[in-house]
């Protein structure tokens, strides 16, 4: 399948300034972390998102005290992991675990792995064997316990053992993300990392297919590498993201990082995009070859995959070190950063959806040397922060090229989205070696920019009112909070033996950039790791800040195991807010498969307005509620 990549010609770009400003409200040096890892999740299902965060603590102090395997107290050198819960007025930080901490530049990815309705975590601690790694199950009371059933098997489904000791090798990932790559309804894992034996480490990457019993079978072992020679690239300073980039209903993934080691490799830095073959070959991938065509080789950087220009196609922002390719741009060949915005285009062909990219010169940070210096999954972030429905970009780091022409420093830049992409910027508090998070401060659905790292920007940190150095910094969102989106309509299911097709109609009032989250319940239990409330007064409220698991598709075809299923689908907008679920008809797979008659489809709320006709989530007084069957209800909220 031939792929075509083109570059657009450079044109003039207006750099606008936003009328609002982001200012510091407070900071905390005790909770500071360099090279931070973490994510925002609703830990105990109270509707408030809290923070799991870790990394290297302030000024390289001794990290947290943990218990080793024998129960002895051990002082961790420069490592910490916090669980930060909102107490009603502020955040309290407690140790994430007595038995370990996160590594630097870790990946902490949320999913409901065991289907109990609480958000669990996969922690990949940067390939560090002395830190927390694996799946950690949420007990619903704020504690995360390692899932000892988690094991990685080889392609034949057998345990991979250490030749010297006969014990199973430990899977030690540097970077991970989750998605259902083979469309069987179960969440899988894509990873770079290592097999770790008693006296050996072997570079090993791959896609881990969920077998439904706690075990994961490795596939595509040498895809991120040289398949003909059965070599996996030893990746460092890397990150991974899953997303369906060509809207064909099959999750793809991207990986960026430094290609380490002395073995064969095409470059010291890599940014690779892998497309899922789909259909009967779902879960098998080919590399699109963006490097050298439209993107530059990158490492030690970050990227985000969202529809920045609202045309219904995912785009890619990518930045990182690219010494080889800067020369082609007439820039010094050195380890400087080179940010790019790649705009996606999907064309229909006889053998599927083809995706191609052009580099947008209409990008305020185009080819600028802004260095996040944190290759975790939160070194840059894309989210609708100003409530206008477009994805915005938060880009922080050490700047050798300040966008506003001021003196070089650690800084932050807010690039608001628009139909033309990211054409303007605003300077905001920032840092290098940092992580970016968004907290609601106890108000469900609020997004308040929060970051941790090393900061020395005199514009915001004077050393007196707000200290320079390393801090966890809190700010307050000055813009109007985005409303919840409308739900999809006409949820429809078709069952043909074990092949199940779910489809729905996009809400007419929402932008093209929305994604969708669907849930499956099998025999009454969450089957597909959905991370939203299902039913009840919080129906559809997201427990994480993450795109929907169906991505931008309105149809998805699954191959499901025998059982009785319920399902529904919600809209997730650019602010990562979810609508209520539009619930489809229950269905049965296996003997007597088809649409069940035991569960009628009930009308669900698709939009809510106040007396002035403004869209709201819910507020005191008169609420006008529109239902999926076209009826309208008037509800008084006290």
Coordinates of C-alpha atoms in Angstrom, one line a residue:
X1 CA 0.0 0.0 0.0
X2 CA 1.8 3.1 -1.2
X3 CA 1.8 6.1 1.1
X4 CA 2.4 9.7 -0.1
X5 CA 3.9 12.4 2.1
X6 CA 4.3 16.0 1.1
X7 CA 5.6 19.2 2.6
X8 CA 3.6 22.4 2.3
X9 CA 5.3 25.6 1.3
X10 CA 6.2 28.1 4.0
X11 CA 3.9 31.1 4.4
X12 CA 3.6 34.0 6.6
X13 CA 2.2 33.4 10.1
X14 CA 0.5 35.8 12.5
X15 CA 1.4 35.3 16.1
X16 CA -1.5 36.4 18.2
X17 CA -1.8 36.9 21.9
X18 CA -4.8 35.8 23.9
X19 CA -6.6 38.3 26.1
X20 CA -6.7 36.1 29.1
X21 CA -3.6 35.2 31.2
X22 CA -2.5 32.2 33.2
X23 CA -0.9 33.1 36.5
X24 CA 0.4 31.2 39.5
X25 CA -1.9 30.7 42.4
X26 CA 0.4 28.6 44.6
X27 CA 3.3 26.2 44.6
X28 CA 4.7 23.4 46.7
X29 CA 8.4 22.4 46.8
X30 CA 8.0 19.3 48.9
X31 CA 6.0 17.6 46.1
X32 CA 8.3 18.7 43.3
X33 CA 9.5 16.1 40.8
X34 CA 11.9 16.3 37.8
X35 CA 11.2 14.1 34.8
X36 CA 7.7 13.5 36.3
X37 CA 5.4 10.6 35.6
X38 CA 1.8 10.4 36.4
X39 CA -1.8 10.9 35.4
X40 CA -5.1 12.4 36.6
X41 CA -7.7 9.9 37.7
X42 CA -10.8 9.7 39.9
X43 CA -9.3 7.3 42.4
X44 CA -12.4 6.6 44.5
X45 CA -15.3 7.3 42.1
X46 CA -16.4 10.5 43.9
X47 CA -16.4 12.5 40.6
X48 CA -13.2 14.5 41.5
X49 CA -10.0 13.8 39.6
X50 CA -6.9 13.4 41.7
X51 CA -3.2 13.0 40.8
X52 CA -0.8 10.1 40.8
X53 CA 2.7 11.6 40.3
X54 CA 6.3 10.6 40.8
X55 CA 9.8 11.2 39.6
X56 CA 13.0 12.7 41.0
X57 CA 12.3 14.9 44.1
X58 CA 13.4 18.5 44.8
X59 CA 17.1 19.2 44.5
X60 CA 18.0 15.5 44.3
X61 CA 17.1 15.0 48.0
X62 CA 16.8 11.4 49.3
X63 CA 13.5 10.1 48.0
X64 CA 10.9 8.2 49.9
X65 CA 11.5 5.4 52.4
X66 CA 10.1 2.1 51.2
X67 CA 10.1 -1.5 52.4
X68 CA 12.2 -4.0 50.5
X69 CA 11.2 -7.7 50.0
X70 CA 12.4 -8.6 53.5
X71 CA 10.4 -5.8 55.1
X72 CA 13.5 -3.6 55.7
X73 CA 13.3 0.2 55.3
X74 CA 15.3 1.5 52.3
X75 CA 15.9 5.1 51.5
X76 CA 15.4 5.6 47.8
X77 CA 18.0 7.8 46.1
X78 CA 16.2 10.6 44.2
X79 CA 12.9 8.8 43.7
X80 CA 9.4 9.5 44.8
X81 CA 5.8 8.6 44.0
X82 CA 2.8 10.5 45.4
X83 CA -0.9 9.9 45.5
X84 CA -2.6 13.3 45.8
X85 CA -6.2 13.4 46.9
X86 CA -8.4 16.5 47.3
X87 CA -9.6 17.0 50.9
X88 CA -12.3 19.6 50.0
X89 CA -10.0 22.6 50.1
X90 CA -6.6 21.4 49.1
X91 CA -4.5 18.4 48.2
X92 CA -3.0 15.9 50.6
X93 CA 0.0 13.9 49.4
X94 CA 0.6 10.4 50.6
X95 CA 3.1 7.8 49.5
X96 CA 1.8 5.8 46.5
X97 CA 3.2 2.6 47.8
X98 CA 5.3 1.3 50.7
X99 CA 7.0 -1.1 48.4
X100 CA 8.3 1.0 45.6
X101 CA 8.4 4.3 43.7
X102 CA 8.3 5.4 40.1
X103 CA 11.3 5.8 37.9
X104 CA 12.2 9.0 36.1
X105 CA 10.4 9.6 32.7
X106 CA 7.9 6.8 33.6
X107 CA 4.6 6.1 31.9
X108 CA 1.5 5.8 34.1
X109 CA -1.5 4.8 32.0
X110 CA -5.0 4.4 33.3
X111 CA -7.5 1.6 32.4
X112 CA -10.0 -0.5 34.3
X113 CA -8.1 -3.8 33.8
X114 CA -10.3 -6.0 36.1
X115 CA -13.7 -4.5 35.2
X116 CA -14.7 -3.5 38.7
X117 CA -15.5 0.1 37.9
X118 CA -12.4 1.6 39.5
X119 CA -9.5 3.0 37.4
X120 CA -6.3 0.9 37.6
X121 CA -2.8 1.8 36.4
X122 CA -0.1 0.3 34.3
X123 CA 3.2 1.7 35.5
X124 CA 6.2 1.5 33.2
X125 CA 9.1 2.9 35.2
X126 CA 11.6 3.8 32.4
X127 CA 13.2 0.3 32.3
X128 CA 14.3 0.7 35.9
X129 CA 14.3 -2.7 37.6
X130 CA 14.4 -1.1 41.1
X131 CA 11.1 0.7 40.7
X132 CA 7.4 -0.1 40.4
X133 CA 6.5 -1.9 37.1
X134 CA 3.3 -3.7 36.0
X135 CA -0.4 -3.5 36.5
X136 CA -1.6 -2.0 39.8
X137 CA -5.3 -2.6 40.7
X138 CA -7.3 0.1 42.5
X139 CA -9.1 -1.2 45.6
X140 CA -11.5 1.8 45.5
X141 CA -10.2 3.2 48.8
X142 CA -7.0 4.9 47.5
X143 CA -4.7 1.9 47.5
X144 CA -3.1 0.3 44.4
X145 CA -2.0 -3.3 44.7
X146 CA 0.2 -5.0 42.1
X147 CA -1.6 -7.6 40.0
X148 CA 0.6 -10.7 40.4
X149 CA -1.4 -12.6 37.7
X150 CA 0.1 -10.3 35.1
X151 CA 2.5 -12.3 32.9
X152 CA 3.9 -11.9 29.4
X153 CA 4.0 -15.0 27.3
X154 CA 5.8 -15.7 24.0
X155 CA 4.1 -16.0 20.5
X156 CA 3.1 -19.6 21.2
X157 CA 1.6 -18.7 24.6
X158 CA 4.4 -20.2 26.7
X159 CA 6.2 -18.6 29.6
X160 CA 9.6 -17.1 28.6
X161 CA 12.1 -18.4 31.2
X162 CA 15.7 -17.5 32.2
X163 CA 18.0 -20.2 30.8
X164 CA 20.2 -20.1 33.9
X165 CA 17.5 -20.2 36.6
X166 CA 14.5 -21.6 34.9
X167 CA 12.3 -18.7 36.3
X168 CA 10.1 -16.6 34.1
X169 CA 11.7 -13.5 32.7
X170 CA 10.4 -10.2 33.9
X171 CA 8.9 -7.8 31.4
X172 CA 10.5 -4.4 32.1
X173 CA 9.0 -1.7 30.0
X174 CA 10.3 1.8 29.4
X175 CA 7.2 3.2 27.7
X176 CA 3.7 1.9 27.2
X177 CA 0.2 2.7 26.1
X178 CA -3.1 0.7 25.9
X179 CA -5.6 0.0 23.2
X180 CA -7.6 -2.9 21.8
X181 CA -5.3 -3.7 18.9
X182 CA -7.0 -6.9 17.7
X183 CA -10.6 -5.7 18.3
X184 CA -11.6 -8.5 20.6
X185 CA -13.0 -6.1 23.2
X186 CA -10.1 -6.6 25.6
X187 CA -7.5 -3.9 26.2
X188 CA -4.0 -4.7 25.0
X189 CA -0.6 -3.0 25.6
X190 CA 2.1 -1.7 23.3
X191 CA 5.5 -1.3 24.9
X192 CA 9.2 -0.8 24.4
X193 CA 11.5 -2.3 27.0
X194 CA 13.4 -5.3 28.1
X195 CA 13.3 -9.0 29.1
X196 CA 15.0 -9.1 32.5
X197 CA 16.7 -12.3 33.7
X198 CA 18.8 -13.1 36.7
X199 CA 22.0 -11.9 35.0
X200 CA 20.8 -10.5 31.7
X201 CA 18.8 -7.8 29.9
X202 CA 17.5 -8.3 26.4
X203 CA 16.0 -5.4 24.4
X204 CA 12.5 -6.4 23.5
X205 CA 9.5 -4.4 22.2
X206 CA 6.1 -5.6 21.2
X207 CA 2.4 -5.5 21.3
X208 CA 1.0 -7.6 24.2
X209 CA -2.4 -9.2 23.4
X210 CA -4.7 -9.6 26.4
X211 CA -5.8 -13.2 26.8
X212 CA -8.4 -12.4 29.4
X213 CA -6.8 -14.3 32.2
X214 CA -4.1 -11.9 33.4
X215 CA -1.7 -13.1 30.8
X216 CA -0.6 -11.2 27.7
X217 CA 0.9 -12.8 24.6
X218 CA 3.7 -10.9 22.9
X219 CA 3.4 -10.2 19.1
X220 CA 5.3 -8.0 16.7
X221 CA 8.5 -8.5 18.8
X222 CA 10.9 -7.1 16.2
X223 CA 8.6 -4.5 14.6
X224 CA 10.3 -1.7 16.5
X225 CA 13.7 -2.9 15.2
X226 CA 14.9 -5.0 12.3
X227 CA 12.6 -7.9 11.7
X228 CA 14.8 -9.8 9.2
X229 CA 17.6 -10.0 11.8
X230 CA 15.2 -10.4 14.8
X231 CA 16.6 -7.3 16.5
X232 CA 14.6 -5.1 18.8
X233 CA 15.8 -1.5 19.1
X234 CA 17.0 -0.8 22.7
X235 CA 14.9 2.4 23.1
X236 CA 15.7 5.1 25.6
X237 CA 14.2 8.5 26.5
X238 CA 11.1 7.2 24.6
X239 CA 7.4 7.5 24.6
X240 CA 4.5 5.7 22.9
X241 CA 1.0 6.7 21.9
X242 CA -1.9 4.6 20.5
X243 CA -4.5 6.2 18.3
X244 CA -6.5 5.2 15.2
X245 CA -4.8 7.7 12.8
X246 CA -6.7 6.7 9.6
X247 CA -10.2 6.2 11.2
X248 CA -10.6 2.6 10.0
X249 CA -11.7 1.3 13.4
X250 CA -8.3 -0.3 14.2
X251 CA -5.9 1.3 16.7
X252 CA -2.4 2.2 15.4
X253 CA 0.5 3.5 17.4
X254 CA 3.5 5.8 17.3
X255 CA 6.9 5.6 19.1
X256 CA 9.6 8.1 19.6
X257 CA 13.0 7.8 21.3
X258 CA 16.7 7.4 21.3
X259 CA 17.9 4.2 19.6
X260 CA 20.7 3.1 22.0
X261 CA 23.3 0.3 21.9
X262 CA 26.0 -0.8 19.5
X263 CA 23.9 -3.0 17.3
X264 CA 22.4 -2.2 13.8
X265 CA 20.2 0.9 13.7
X266 CA 19.2 3.4 11.1
X267 CA 19.6 6.5 13.3
X268 CA 20.4 7.6 16.8
X269 CA 16.9 9.2 17.1
X270 CA 13.6 7.8 15.8
X271 CA 10.0 8.8 15.4
X272 CA 8.0 5.9 13.9
X273 CA 4.3 5.6 13.0
X274 CA 2.9 2.1 12.8
X275 CA -0.5 1.4 11.1
X276 CA -2.7 -1.5 12.0
X277 CA -3.4 -3.8 9.0
X278 CA -6.9 -4.4 10.3
X279 CA -9.5 -7.0 9.2
X280 CA -8.2 -10.5 9.5
X281 CA -4.7 -9.1 10.1
X282 CA -5.8 -6.9 13.0
X283 CA -3.0 -6.5 15.5
X284 CA -0.3 -6.7 12.8
X285 CA 1.4 -3.4 11.7
X286 CA 3.5 -1.8 9.1
X287 CA 5.7 1.4 9.5
X288 CA 4.6 4.4 7.5
X289 CA 8.1 5.8 6.9
X290 CA 7.5 9.4 8.0
X291 CA 11.1 10.0 9.0
X292 CA 13.0 11.6 6.1
X293 CA 9.7 12.3 4.3
X294 CA 7.6 14.7 6.3
X295 CA 9.0 14.3 9.9
X296 CA 12.5 14.5 11.2
X297 CA 14.2 11.8 13.3
X298 CA 13.4 12.6 16.9
X299 CA 14.4 11.4 20.4
X300 CA 14.0 12.5 24.0
X301 CA 10.9 14.4 23.1
X302 CA 7.1 14.2 23.1
X303 CA 4.2 14.1 20.7
X304 CA 0.4 14.5 20.8
X305 CA -2.2 13.0 18.5
X306 CA -5.4 14.9 18.1
X307 CA -7.4 16.7 15.5
X308 CA -5.9 20.2 15.9
X309 CA -7.6 21.8 12.9
X310 CA -11.1 20.2 13.3
X311 CA -11.3 18.6 9.9
X312 CA -12.1 15.1 11.2
X313 CA -8.6 13.7 10.8
X314 CA -6.1 13.1 13.5
X315 CA -3.0 15.4 13.4
X316 CA 0.4 14.9 15.1
X317 CA 2.5 17.4 17.1
X318 CA 6.0 16.1 17.6
X319 CA 9.1 17.6 19.1
X320 CA 12.5 16.2 20.1
X321 CA 16.2 16.1 19.4
X322 CA 17.0 15.7 15.7
X323 CA 20.7 16.3 15.0
X324 CA 20.8 14.6 11.6
X325 CA 17.9 16.4 10.0
X326 CA 18.4 19.9 11.2
X327 CA 21.1 20.2 8.5
X328 CA 18.5 19.7 5.8
X329 CA 16.7 22.7 7.2
X330 CA 19.8 24.9 7.0
X331 CA 20.2 24.7 10.8
X332 CA 23.3 23.6 12.8
X333 CA 23.6 19.9 13.2
X334 CA 23.4 19.6 16.9
X335 CA 21.2 18.1 19.6
X336 CA 18.6 20.8 19.4
X337 CA 14.9 20.4 19.3
X338 CA 12.7 20.9 16.2
X339 CA 9.0 21.1 16.7
X340 CA 6.6 20.2 13.9
X341 CA 2.8 20.1 13.4
X342 CA 1.9 17.3 10.9
X343 CA -1.6 17.6 9.5
X344 CA -3.3 14.4 8.5
X345 CA -5.4 13.7 5.5
X346 CA -7.4 10.5 4.9
X347 CA -8.3 9.2 1.5
X348 CA -10.6 6.3 0.7
X349 CA -9.1 3.5 -1.4
X350 CA -10.1 0.1 -2.6
X351 CA -8.0 -1.6 0.1
X352 CA -8.8 0.7 3.0
X353 CA -8.3 4.2 4.4
X354 CA -4.9 5.7 3.4
X355 CA -3.4 8.4 5.6
X356 CA -0.8 11.0 4.5
X357 CA 0.7 14.0 6.2
X358 CA 1.9 17.5 5.4
X359 CA 4.0 19.7 7.6
X360 CA 2.2 22.8 8.5
X361 CA 4.2 26.0 8.5
X362 CA 1.1 27.7 10.0
X363 CA 2.5 26.7 13.5
X364 CA 3.7 29.2 16.0
X365 CA 6.5 27.0 17.3
X366 CA 7.6 25.6 13.9
X367 CA 11.2 24.3 14.1
X368 CA 11.8 26.1 17.4
X369 CA 14.3 24.8 19.9
X370 CA 12.0 24.4 22.9
X371 CA 13.1 21.5 25.1
X372 CA 10.6 19.7 27.4
X373 CA 13.4 17.3 28.5
X374 CA 10.9 14.7 29.7
X375 CA 9.9 11.8 27.5
X376 CA 7.2 10.6 29.7
X377 CA 3.5 10.6 28.6
X378 CA 2.9 14.1 29.9
X379 CA 5.8 16.2 28.7
X380 CA 3.5 18.0 26.4
X381 CA -0.3 18.0 26.5
X382 CA -3.1 18.8 24.1
X383 CA -6.5 19.6 25.5
X384 CA -9.3 22.3 25.0
X385 CA -8.3 24.6 27.9
X386 CA -10.0 27.8 26.9
X387 CA -13.4 26.2 26.2
X388 CA -13.8 27.0 22.5
X389 CA -14.0 23.4 21.4
X390 CA -10.5 23.3 19.7
X391 CA -7.6 21.3 21.0
X392 CA -4.9 23.6 22.5
X393 CA -1.3 22.8 23.1
X394 CA 0.8 23.2 26.2
X395 CA 4.5 23.2 25.3
X396 CA 7.1 23.7 28.1
X397 CA 10.8 23.5 28.3
X398 CA 14.2 25.1 28.2
X399 CA 14.0 27.6 25.3
X400 CA 17.0 28.6 23.2
X401 CA 14.5 30.3 20.9
X402 CA 11.9 32.2 22.8
X403 CA 8.7 32.7 20.7
X404 CA 8.4 36.3 21.9
X405 CA 12.0 37.2 21.4
X406 CA 12.8 37.6 25.1
X407 CA 15.8 36.2 26.9
X408 CA 16.2 32.4 26.9
X409 CA 15.0 30.6 30.0
X410 CA 12.8 27.7 31.2
X411 CA 9.4 28.8 30.0
X412 CA 5.9 27.7 29.0
X413 CA 3.8 28.4 25.9
X414 CA 0.1 28.0 25.5
X415 CA -0.9 27.6 21.8
X416 CA -4.7 27.9 21.3
X417 CA -6.2 25.8 18.6
X418 CA -8.2 27.0 15.7
X419 CA -9.5 25.9 12.3
X420 CA -6.0 26.9 11.0
X421 CA -4.1 24.8 13.6
X422 CA -1.8 26.3 16.2
X423 CA -1.0 29.8 14.7
X424 CA -0.7 31.9 17.9
X425 CA 0.9 31.7 21.3
X426 CA 0.8 33.0 24.8
X427 CA 3.6 32.9 27.3
X428 CA 2.7 31.1 30.6
X429 CA 4.6 29.8 33.6
X430 CA 6.7 26.8 32.7
X431 CA 9.7 24.6 33.4
X432 CA 12.1 22.1 31.9
X433 CA 12.5 18.4 32.9
X434 CA 8.8 18.8 33.6
X435 CA 5.4 17.1 33.6
X436 CA 2.0 18.8 32.8
X437 CA -1.2 17.9 34.5
X438 CA -4.8 19.3 34.9
X439 CA -6.6 19.3 38.2
X440 CA -10.2 20.2 39.0
X441 CA -9.5 21.4 42.6
X442 CA -12.7 19.7 43.7
X443 CA -15.0 21.1 41.1
X444 CA -16.1 18.4 38.7
X445 CA -15.0 19.0 35.2
X446 CA -12.7 22.0 35.8
X447 CA -9.3 22.0 34.2
X448 CA -6.5 23.9 36.0
X449 CA -3.0 23.8 34.5
X450 CA -0.5 22.3 36.9
X451 CA 3.1 21.4 36.3
X452 CA 6.2 20.2 38.0
X453 CA 9.9 20.5 37.0
X454 CA 12.8 22.9 37.1
X455 CA 11.8 26.5 36.6
X456 CA 13.8 29.7 36.6
X457 CA 11.7 32.1 34.5
X458 CA 12.0 35.5 36.3
X459 CA 8.7 36.7 34.7
X460 CA 6.8 34.4 37.1
X461 CA 9.3 33.2 39.7
X462 CA 11.1 36.0 41.6
X463 CA 12.6 33.8 44.4
X464 CA 10.4 35.5 47.0
X465 CA 6.7 35.4 46.3
X466 CA 7.2 32.3 44.1
X467 CA 10.4 30.4 44.5
X468 CA 12.7 29.4 41.7
X469 CA 14.0 25.9 41.4
X470 CA 11.8 22.8 41.5
X471 CA 8.2 23.0 42.5
X472 CA 4.8 21.6 41.9
X473 CA 3.1 24.7 40.5
X474 CA -0.7 25.4 40.6
X475 CA -2.5 27.9 38.4
X476 CA -6.2 28.8 37.9
X477 CA -7.9 28.5 34.5
X478 CA -9.1 32.0 33.5
X479 CA -11.4 30.8 30.8
X480 CA -15.0 29.5 30.9
X481 CA -15.2 25.8 31.5
X482 CA -16.2 23.8 28.5
X483 CA -19.7 22.3 28.6
X484 CA -20.3 18.6 28.4
X485 CA -20.9 17.4 24.8
X486 CA -24.1 16.0 23.4
X487 CA -24.4 12.2 23.2
X488 CA -24.4 10.3 20.0
X489 CA -27.7 9.1 18.7
X490 CA -29.1 6.0 17.0
X491 CA -26.8 3.4 18.7
X492 CA -27.2 0.2 16.6
X493 CA -25.8 -3.3 16.9
X494 CA -25.5 -6.0 14.4
X495 CA -24.5 -9.5 15.4
X496 CA -23.3 -12.1 12.9
X497 CA -22.1 -15.2 14.9
X498 CA -19.0 -13.8 16.8
X499 CA -18.7 -10.7 14.6
X500 CA -20.4 -7.7 16.3
X501 CA -20.6 -4.3 14.6
X502 CA -21.5 -1.3 16.8
X503 CA -22.4 2.0 15.2
X504 CA -23.9 5.4 16.1
X505 CA -24.6 8.8 14.6
X506 CA -22.4 11.7 15.5
X507 CA -24.1 14.5 17.5
X508 CA -24.8 17.4 15.2
X509 CA -24.0 20.1 17.7
X510 CA -20.4 19.0 18.3
X511 CA -17.1 19.6 16.4
X512 CA -15.5 17.1 14.0
X513 CA -12.6 16.6 16.5
X514 CA -14.6 14.6 19.1
X515 CA -13.8 11.0 20.0
X516 CA -16.0 8.3 21.3
X517 CA -15.8 6.0 24.3
X518 CA -17.9 2.8 24.2
X519 CA -18.4 0.3 27.0
X520 CA -19.1 -3.4 26.9
X521 CA -20.5 -5.3 29.9
X522 CA -20.3 -9.0 29.7
X523 CA -22.5 -10.9 32.1
X524 CA -22.9 -7.7 34.1
X525 CA -19.1 -6.8 34.4
X526 CA -17.2 -4.2 32.5
X527 CA -15.3 -6.0 29.7
X528 CA -13.4 -3.5 27.8
X529 CA -11.6 -1.3 30.4
X530 CA -14.0 1.6 30.0
X531 CA -13.0 4.6 32.1
X532 CA -16.3 6.5 32.5
X533 CA -19.2 6.2 35.0
X534 CA -21.8 3.9 33.5
X535 CA -25.4 4.7 34.6
X536 CA -26.5 6.6 37.7
X537 CA -26.4 10.3 38.4
X538 CA -22.8 10.5 37.1
X539 CA -23.5 8.6 33.9
X540 CA -20.8 9.4 31.3
X541 CA -18.6 11.5 33.6
X542 CA -15.0 10.7 32.6
X543 CA -12.7 9.3 35.4
X544 CA -9.5 10.2 33.4
X545 CA -8.3 12.8 31.0
X546 CA -8.0 10.7 27.8
X547 CA -9.5 10.4 24.4
X548 CA -12.3 7.9 23.8
X549 CA -11.4 4.2 23.1
X550 CA -13.2 4.2 19.8
X551 CA -11.2 7.3 18.7
X552 CA -12.9 9.3 16.0
X553 CA -14.9 6.4 14.6
X554 CA -18.7 6.0 14.5
X555 CA -18.5 2.3 13.6
X556 CA -16.4 -0.4 15.1
X557 CA -16.4 -4.1 14.3
X558 CA -15.4 -6.6 17.0
X559 CA -14.8 -10.3 17.3
X560 CA -16.2 -11.2 20.7
X561 CA -16.2 -14.3 22.9
X562 CA -19.4 -16.1 23.9
X563 CA -21.6 -14.3 26.4
X564 CA -24.4 -11.8 27.0
X565 CA -23.4 -8.2 26.5
X566 CA -24.7 -4.7 27.2
X567 CA -23.2 -1.7 25.5
X568 CA -23.3 2.1 25.1
X569 CA -21.3 4.9 23.6
X570 CA -20.6 8.5 24.6
X571 CA -19.0 11.6 23.0
X572 CA -15.7 12.9 24.4
X573 CA -14.9 16.4 23.4
X574 CA -11.6 18.2 23.2
X575 CA -11.8 19.2 26.9
X576 CA -11.8 15.4 27.5
X577 CA -15.4 15.7 28.9
X578 CA -17.8 12.9 28.2
X579 CA -21.5 13.1 27.4
X580 CA -24.0 10.7 28.9
X581 CA -24.1 7.3 27.3
X582 CA -26.4 6.5 24.5
X583 CA -27.3 2.9 25.4
X584 CA -27.7 0.3 22.6
X585 CA -29.7 -2.9 22.7
X586 CA -28.3 -5.8 24.6
X587 CA -27.0 -8.7 22.5
X588 CA -25.8 -12.3 22.8
X589 CA -22.7 -13.9 21.2
X590 CA -22.5 -17.7 20.8
X591 CA -25.4 -20.1 20.9
X592 CA -28.6 -18.2 20.1
X593 CA -26.6 -15.1 19.2
X594 CA -28.5 -12.0 18.3
X595 CA -30.3 -9.0 19.8
X596 CA -31.6 -9.7 23.3
X597 CA -35.2 -8.8 24.2
X598 CA -34.5 -8.7 27.9
X599 CA -33.3 -5.1 27.9
X600 CA -35.3 -2.3 26.3
X601 CA -33.4 0.8 25.1
X602 CA -34.2 3.7 27.4
X603 CA -34.1 7.3 26.4
X604 CA -31.0 9.0 27.8
X605 CA -30.0 12.6 28.3
X606 CA -28.1 14.1 25.4
X607 CA -28.0 17.8 26.3
X608 CA -28.8 20.1 29.3
X609 CA -29.5 23.8 29.2
X610 CA -30.3 26.5 31.8
X611 CA -33.2 28.9 31.6
X612 CA -31.2 31.3 29.4
X613 CA -30.6 28.5 26.8
X614 CA -26.9 28.1 27.6
X615 CA -25.5 24.5 27.6
X616 CA -24.6 23.4 31.1
X617 CA -23.6 20.2 32.8
X618 CA -26.1 20.7 35.6
X619 CA -26.8 23.7 37.8
X620 CA -29.2 24.9 40.5
X621 CA -32.6 26.1 39.3
X622 CA -34.4 25.2 36.1
X623 CA -32.7 22.8 33.8
X624 CA -34.0 21.9 30.4
X625 CA -33.0 18.4 29.5
X626 CA -33.1 17.0 25.9
X627 CA -33.5 13.2 25.6
X628 CA -32.3 10.9 22.9
X629 CA -35.8 10.0 21.9
X630 CA -36.5 13.7 21.1
X631 CA -38.5 14.5 24.2
X632 CA -37.7 17.5 26.5
X633 CA -37.9 17.5 30.3
X634 CA -37.9 20.4 32.7
X635 CA -36.0 19.6 35.8
X636 CA -35.6 21.7 39.0
X637 CA -32.2 21.2 40.6
X638 CA -32.1 22.3 44.3

